[in-house]
XYZ file of C-alpha atoms in Angstrom:
432
model
C -19.800 12.839 -2.721
C -19.041 11.351 0.706
C -16.470 8.665 1.500
C -16.004 7.101 4.939
C -12.468 6.126 5.981
C -11.596 4.080 9.049
C -8.732 6.423 9.994
C -7.631 9.977 9.265
C -5.111 10.581 6.452
C -1.658 11.610 7.681
C -0.065 12.902 4.475
C -1.019 14.485 1.146
C 2.284 14.205 -0.759
C 2.177 10.866 -2.627
C 5.833 9.887 -2.210
C 5.661 10.543 1.553
C 2.603 8.374 2.190
C 2.950 5.623 4.795
C -0.675 4.818 5.630
C -3.573 3.496 3.607
C -6.005 6.375 4.201
C -3.417 8.856 2.916
C -2.962 6.736 -0.195
C -6.697 6.975 -0.879
C -6.703 10.734 -0.232
C -3.838 11.251 -2.688
C -5.669 9.316 -5.381
C -8.403 11.984 -5.223
C -5.842 14.784 -5.710
C -3.491 13.129 -8.193
C -3.665 10.412 -10.848
C -1.222 7.718 -11.985
C 0.266 7.903 -15.473
C -1.071 4.430 -16.278
C -4.185 2.704 -14.972
C -4.108 -0.955 -14.016
C -7.608 -2.418 -14.276
C -8.429 -6.125 -14.356
C -4.696 -6.832 -14.559
C -4.284 -4.804 -17.751
C -2.417 -1.510 -18.171
C -3.978 1.382 -20.068
C -2.523 4.802 -20.847
C -4.055 7.480 -18.634
C -2.118 10.751 -18.650
C 0.526 9.761 -21.181
C 1.067 8.170 -24.578
C 3.601 5.357 -24.282
C 6.206 5.427 -27.056
C 8.643 3.083 -25.314
C 10.963 0.938 -27.417
C 12.864 -1.842 -25.664
C 14.873 -0.234 -22.823
C 14.220 3.310 -24.015
C 11.157 4.478 -22.088
C 9.431 7.466 -23.697
C 6.230 8.820 -22.138
C 4.563 11.705 -23.959
C 2.325 13.789 -21.703
C -1.262 14.418 -22.699
C -2.751 17.838 -21.971
C -3.664 18.130 -18.277
C -3.335 20.980 -15.815
C -2.380 21.894 -12.282
C -5.113 23.498 -10.198
C -3.452 26.916 -10.692
C -3.993 26.654 -14.457
C -0.425 25.746 -15.427
C 0.101 22.754 -17.661
C 1.648 19.685 -16.019
C 4.854 18.826 -17.866
C 7.430 16.032 -18.065
C 9.790 18.326 -16.147
C 7.389 18.134 -13.166
C 7.750 14.354 -13.137
C 11.531 14.594 -13.531
C 11.736 16.934 -10.511
C 9.626 14.495 -8.508
C 11.764 11.481 -9.391
C 15.007 13.366 -8.721
C 13.696 14.516 -5.325
C 12.944 10.896 -4.379
C 16.381 9.772 -5.566
C 18.434 12.664 -4.157
C 16.851 12.313 -0.715
C 17.178 8.521 -0.879
C 13.572 8.062 0.151
C 12.378 4.470 0.702
C 10.529 4.605 -2.622
C 13.813 5.122 -4.485
C 14.464 1.380 -4.513
C 11.425 0.937 -6.779
C 12.972 3.068 -9.506
C 16.462 1.590 -9.464
C 15.602 0.047 -12.830
C 16.574 3.483 -14.179
C 20.208 3.637 -15.258
C 22.300 5.402 -12.615
C 19.808 5.246 -9.740
C 21.293 2.239 -7.945
C 24.804 3.664 -8.316
C 23.602 6.930 -6.770
C 21.815 5.179 -3.899
C 24.910 3.042 -3.227
C 27.139 6.133 -3.209
C 29.132 5.085 -6.273
C 28.170 8.319 -8.063
C 27.155 11.645 -6.538
C 25.917 13.627 -9.530
C 22.264 13.419 -10.550
C 23.342 14.241 -14.103
C 24.527 10.632 -14.381
C 20.973 9.372 -13.903
C 19.424 8.690 -17.285
C 16.257 10.779 -17.094
C 15.742 13.625 -19.552
C 12.846 15.657 -20.920
C 11.726 17.913 -23.692
C 8.564 20.007 -23.832
C 6.177 17.057 -23.996
C 8.077 13.800 -23.319
C 10.094 12.251 -20.509
C 12.855 9.849 -21.546
C 14.114 7.154 -19.177
C 16.852 4.625 -19.861
C 15.875 1.314 -18.271
C 18.308 -1.410 -17.231
C 15.769 -4.069 -18.209
C 13.524 -4.640 -21.201
C 10.212 -5.224 -19.410
C 6.926 -3.560 -18.498
C 8.063 -2.970 -14.920
C 7.873 0.810 -15.405
C 4.121 0.420 -15.931
C 3.785 -1.225 -12.519
C 5.586 1.746 -10.949
C 3.789 4.502 -12.836
C 0.362 2.938 -12.318
C 0.672 3.701 -8.596
C -0.119 7.048 -7.010
C 3.300 7.162 -5.300
C 5.189 8.255 -8.424
C 2.746 10.893 -9.624
C 4.169 14.324 -10.516
C 4.189 16.678 -7.516
C 4.269 20.488 -7.620
C 7.381 22.090 -6.123
C 7.203 25.583 -4.651
C 10.548 27.187 -3.771
C 12.175 23.772 -4.036
C 9.771 22.021 -1.672
C 6.935 19.619 -2.539
C 3.443 21.037 -2.034
C -0.056 19.552 -2.248
C -1.748 22.961 -2.318
C -1.490 22.771 -6.121
C -2.542 19.436 -7.662
C -3.672 18.137 -11.050
C -6.182 15.483 -9.961
C -9.975 15.825 -9.869
C -10.041 17.512 -6.442
C -8.044 20.087 -4.513
C -8.146 21.204 -0.893
C -10.981 23.679 -0.272
C -8.887 25.428 2.364
C -5.132 25.047 2.811
C -4.095 21.918 4.750
C -7.701 20.748 5.205
C -7.582 17.240 3.793
C -11.116 16.207 4.729
C -13.072 18.543 2.425
C -11.975 18.763 -1.196
C -13.450 20.862 -3.969
C -13.417 20.329 -7.707
C -10.228 21.238 -9.535
C -11.582 23.730 -12.106
C -8.900 22.672 -14.606
C -9.743 18.970 -14.401
C -11.733 17.848 -17.434
C -15.193 16.331 -16.846
C -15.178 15.985 -13.074
C -18.074 13.833 -11.846
C -18.987 15.997 -8.831
C -18.328 19.408 -7.279
C -17.155 18.369 -3.818
C -15.663 15.371 -2.038
C -15.975 14.970 1.713
C -14.055 12.409 3.754
C -15.357 11.322 7.150
C -13.746 8.980 9.663
C -15.853 6.173 11.131
C -14.136 3.169 12.672
C -17.293 1.161 13.453
C -18.139 -1.070 10.450
C -21.774 -1.449 11.477
C -22.265 2.341 11.487
C -20.600 2.428 8.054
C -23.053 -0.124 6.698
C -26.099 1.507 8.288
C -25.103 4.892 6.844
C -24.501 3.314 3.456
C -27.908 1.632 3.484
C -29.476 4.914 4.598
C -28.015 6.778 1.627
C -25.825 8.991 3.829
C -22.578 8.148 2.037
C -21.445 6.986 -1.386
C -18.395 4.838 -0.618
C -17.281 2.958 2.482
C -13.536 2.524 2.384
C -11.469 -0.256 3.989
C -14.412 -1.501 6.029
C -14.172 -5.156 6.970
C -17.486 -6.763 6.123
C -17.755 -8.799 9.287
C -19.814 -11.895 8.724
C -22.043 -10.951 11.656
C -22.843 -7.594 9.993
C -23.414 -8.833 6.462
C -27.122 -9.390 7.024
C -27.401 -5.594 7.231
C -26.486 -5.444 3.540
C -29.307 -7.713 2.433
C -31.649 -4.731 2.728
C -29.718 -2.841 0.052
C -28.898 -4.480 -3.269
C -28.001 -1.212 -4.969
C -24.232 -1.272 -4.585
C -20.962 -2.590 -5.983
C -18.116 -3.915 -3.920
C -14.410 -4.396 -4.494
C -11.824 -6.118 -2.347
C -8.758 -4.095 -1.350
C -5.101 -5.204 -1.384
C -4.570 -5.228 2.389
C -2.917 -8.198 4.056
C -2.196 -9.072 7.673
C 1.151 -10.258 8.978
C 3.018 -10.759 12.227
C 6.565 -9.399 12.407
C 9.026 -10.249 15.156
C 12.559 -9.603 16.346
C 15.400 -11.954 15.456
C 15.689 -13.572 18.871
C 12.091 -14.726 18.425
C 12.774 -16.749 15.271
C 12.729 -19.993 17.253
C 9.104 -19.160 18.158
C 7.895 -18.989 14.562
C 6.250 -22.414 14.549
C 4.535 -21.694 17.863
C 3.133 -18.450 16.462
C 1.941 -20.103 13.269
C 0.128 -22.911 15.054
C -1.525 -20.710 17.682
C -2.826 -18.273 15.042
C -3.914 -21.125 12.768
C -6.000 -22.630 15.567
C -7.494 -19.247 16.464
C -8.691 -18.606 12.908
C -9.966 -22.141 12.356
C -11.987 -22.059 15.580
C -13.508 -18.586 15.122
C -16.485 -18.475 12.759
C -16.028 -14.752 12.101
C -12.257 -14.681 11.601
C -12.520 -17.543 9.107
C -14.637 -15.288 6.908
C -12.940 -11.978 7.627
C -9.418 -13.223 6.824
C -8.583 -15.100 3.633
C -6.076 -17.199 5.522
C -2.825 -18.318 3.905
C -1.376 -19.713 7.121
C -0.801 -23.452 7.405
C -0.307 -25.549 10.485
C 3.274 -26.649 11.081
C 3.649 -30.340 11.873
C 5.834 -29.774 14.869
C 4.124 -30.561 18.137
C 7.158 -29.615 20.205
C 6.979 -26.312 22.090
C 10.205 -24.345 21.716
C 10.652 -22.445 24.956
C 11.017 -18.672 24.970
C 14.550 -17.553 25.765
C 13.293 -14.434 27.573
C 10.871 -14.090 30.449
C 9.038 -11.073 29.016
C 7.495 -10.169 25.701
C 6.194 -6.942 24.119
C 3.457 -7.096 21.475
C 2.718 -3.967 19.397
C -0.478 -3.494 17.392
C -2.989 -0.875 16.319
C -6.179 -1.366 18.277
C -8.472 -2.438 15.454
C -10.179 -5.679 14.561
C -8.791 -8.266 13.891
C -5.365 -7.094 15.143
C -6.627 -6.884 18.725
C -8.073 -10.407 18.590
C -4.755 -11.804 17.376
C -2.788 -9.841 19.988
C -4.912 -11.178 22.819
C -4.475 -14.716 21.499
C -0.697 -14.338 21.369
C -0.705 -12.781 24.833
C -2.742 -15.632 26.309
C -0.559 -18.258 24.642
C 2.614 -16.972 26.275
C 1.093 -16.006 29.608
C 0.075 -19.636 29.987
C 3.772 -20.440 29.620
C 4.811 -18.034 32.380
C 5.982 -15.263 30.065
C 5.299 -11.687 31.178
C 3.448 -10.219 28.175
C 3.012 -6.482 27.613
C 0.436 -5.475 24.995
C 1.242 -2.044 23.499
C -1.635 -0.657 21.470
C -3.328 2.552 20.387
C -4.601 4.293 17.282
C -2.686 4.313 14.007
C -0.650 7.417 14.949
C 0.576 5.688 18.109
C 1.294 2.481 16.219
C 3.342 4.210 13.515
C 5.398 6.144 16.063
C 6.195 3.014 18.086
C 6.774 0.913 14.976
C 9.461 3.321 13.782
C 11.354 2.749 17.059
C 11.412 -1.050 16.518
C 10.878 -1.358 20.266
C 8.880 -4.585 20.300
C 9.266 -8.360 20.140
C 6.156 -9.051 18.083
C 4.244 -6.636 15.865
C 0.870 -7.220 14.199
C 0.879 -5.157 11.027
C -1.422 -4.487 8.096
C 0.603 -4.338 4.889
C -0.236 -3.103 1.421
C 2.086 -3.376 -1.572
C 3.575 -0.383 -3.366
C 3.164 -2.233 -6.665
C 1.495 -5.505 -7.649
C 4.740 -6.746 -9.205
C 5.946 -10.121 -7.897
C 9.625 -9.116 -7.989
C 8.845 -6.175 -5.685
C 6.990 -8.578 -3.388
C 10.138 -10.642 -2.877
C 12.513 -7.667 -2.740
C 10.470 -6.150 0.103
C 11.043 -9.324 2.138
C 14.799 -8.657 2.304
C 14.072 -6.215 5.138
C 12.647 -9.092 7.195
C 15.616 -11.442 7.093
C 18.433 -11.781 9.634
C 21.651 -10.239 8.341
C 23.276 -13.659 8.052
C 20.527 -14.902 5.700
C 20.336 -11.991 3.247
C 23.142 -12.935 0.833
C 21.783 -16.435 0.299
C 18.283 -15.056 -0.253
C 19.479 -12.486 -2.793
C 21.314 -15.259 -4.630
C 18.077 -17.293 -4.769
C 16.124 -14.206 -5.827
C 18.477 -13.485 -8.730
C 18.320 -17.107 -9.870
C 14.517 -16.967 -9.804
C 14.482 -13.711 -11.795
C 16.769 -15.387 -14.357
C 14.398 -18.376 -14.549
C 16.903 -20.841 -13.072
C 14.846 -21.910 -10.035
C 11.162 -22.171 -9.143
C 9.347 -19.644 -6.986
C 8.537 -22.171 -4.263
C 12.224 -22.226 -3.234
C 11.983 -18.539 -2.315
C 8.814 -19.213 -0.332
C 10.441 -22.123 1.493
C 13.419 -19.949 2.431
C 11.139 -17.214 3.757
C 9.035 -19.731 5.678
C 12.173 -20.941 7.427
C 14.130 -17.742 8.063
C 11.996 -14.617 7.540
C 11.102 -12.560 10.606
C 7.417 -12.449 9.720
C 4.415 -14.686 9.197
C 1.784 -13.753 6.626
C -1.619 -14.470 8.131
C -3.556 -13.779 4.944
C -5.520 -11.161 3.062
C -8.069 -9.100 4.945
C -11.612 -9.229 3.650
C -11.615 -5.449 3.410
C -14.146 -4.246 0.885
C -15.180 -0.973 -0.638
C -18.957 -0.578 -0.874
C -19.777 1.706 -3.802
C -23.210 3.130 -4.514
C -24.477 2.302 -7.987
C -25.398 5.970 -8.339
C -21.676 6.806 -8.513
C -21.283 6.508 -12.267
C -17.800 7.412 -13.433
C -16.190 6.267 -10.179
C -14.114 3.098 -10.044
C -11.294 1.689 -7.938
C -8.404 0.245 -9.933
C -6.175 -2.741 -9.165
C -3.819 -0.545 -7.091
C -6.699 0.761 -4.932
C -6.595 4.180 -6.594
C -9.845 6.124 -6.691
C -10.530 7.000 -10.342
C -13.068 9.788 -10.894
C -13.668 9.598 -14.632
C -15.724 7.715 -17.176
C -13.681 4.930 -18.749
C -14.973 3.140 -21.798
C -15.790 -0.496 -21.081
C -14.853 -0.271 -17.358
């Protein structure tokens, strides 16, 4: 089986993943405990015996690639590693009693975190009586990871495929202990050009194109081949900016809105959610220079050039910083930019997580008010649109819209699906 990616994976430990290609790679080497398909959760690796706030997940029989059985203790070690090291993902499991107190420094002993196990079941005490845990455990990020001498390792996995040779992520072989694998080998290739992806797909040289934008101008190439399925991914496009640039938000919105509306390809390649702001006044830039960071892919580069032109016409010295994804991620971590064009994908599909993530994009002076609104919305005291209005006014980002990224899947790939969280699932599922 061959899958084309548009960039190389950077990581093979699920809870360390920061890029989309790595997320897809991990879903070939691991599996989530639940599957979310067509907005419904189904048990995958566990039997759910949860009652109210007492989460109880009994592990089915599945094995690591070294022949050892995967146990609830493996998941407990994984969760404790995330919590103890205060990894960014830890905030998604603060529904577990004791986690938030540990992250805030109020307690310093992991024994106070309410996670326990026996030979076949993991027990978790939840602070809320909801199905939120299913949202978390239907992602690849919270899959059990094998620890060797106290450190996480992807050389031993329990998913359908394992690395053929150590640290070679591009060629995977069948995990001999995985039941009913659909093929013997999985090969990833990197091809950034969408037209070459489509031509190879039509020529039968690959089975899945991954995260390829189906440009309108290339879609006629697909007419020749009706023998495929397609699924839209969860990628969205947004512009992030520094706090001093907040007064430029309306200018950004209107310039990008006009660009998309006047470009026949962008209108089809972006499911735009941006709306024109009825404010014809140009708010001058307080600085005479501007740095724009982006990864040099379509449509990011088109948007960057538009932003650059807009401000150059207003006598602002614009510096466009761009490169491949490795360069982008390194520069992004430094926060050394005024405007950043970023492709985002959610950790979970849960709406509460969507709004919690936005806290990181608010000026310090606006966070307390936003959290107050967020808590009122969670309690059902206010409508969601009030949160959106607050973000529209004060958040240091603008959501452009969803990217029309699609997976093309050969109809010959029976037993292969992509779930709602963009996980590759290599097994036959009844009725799916």
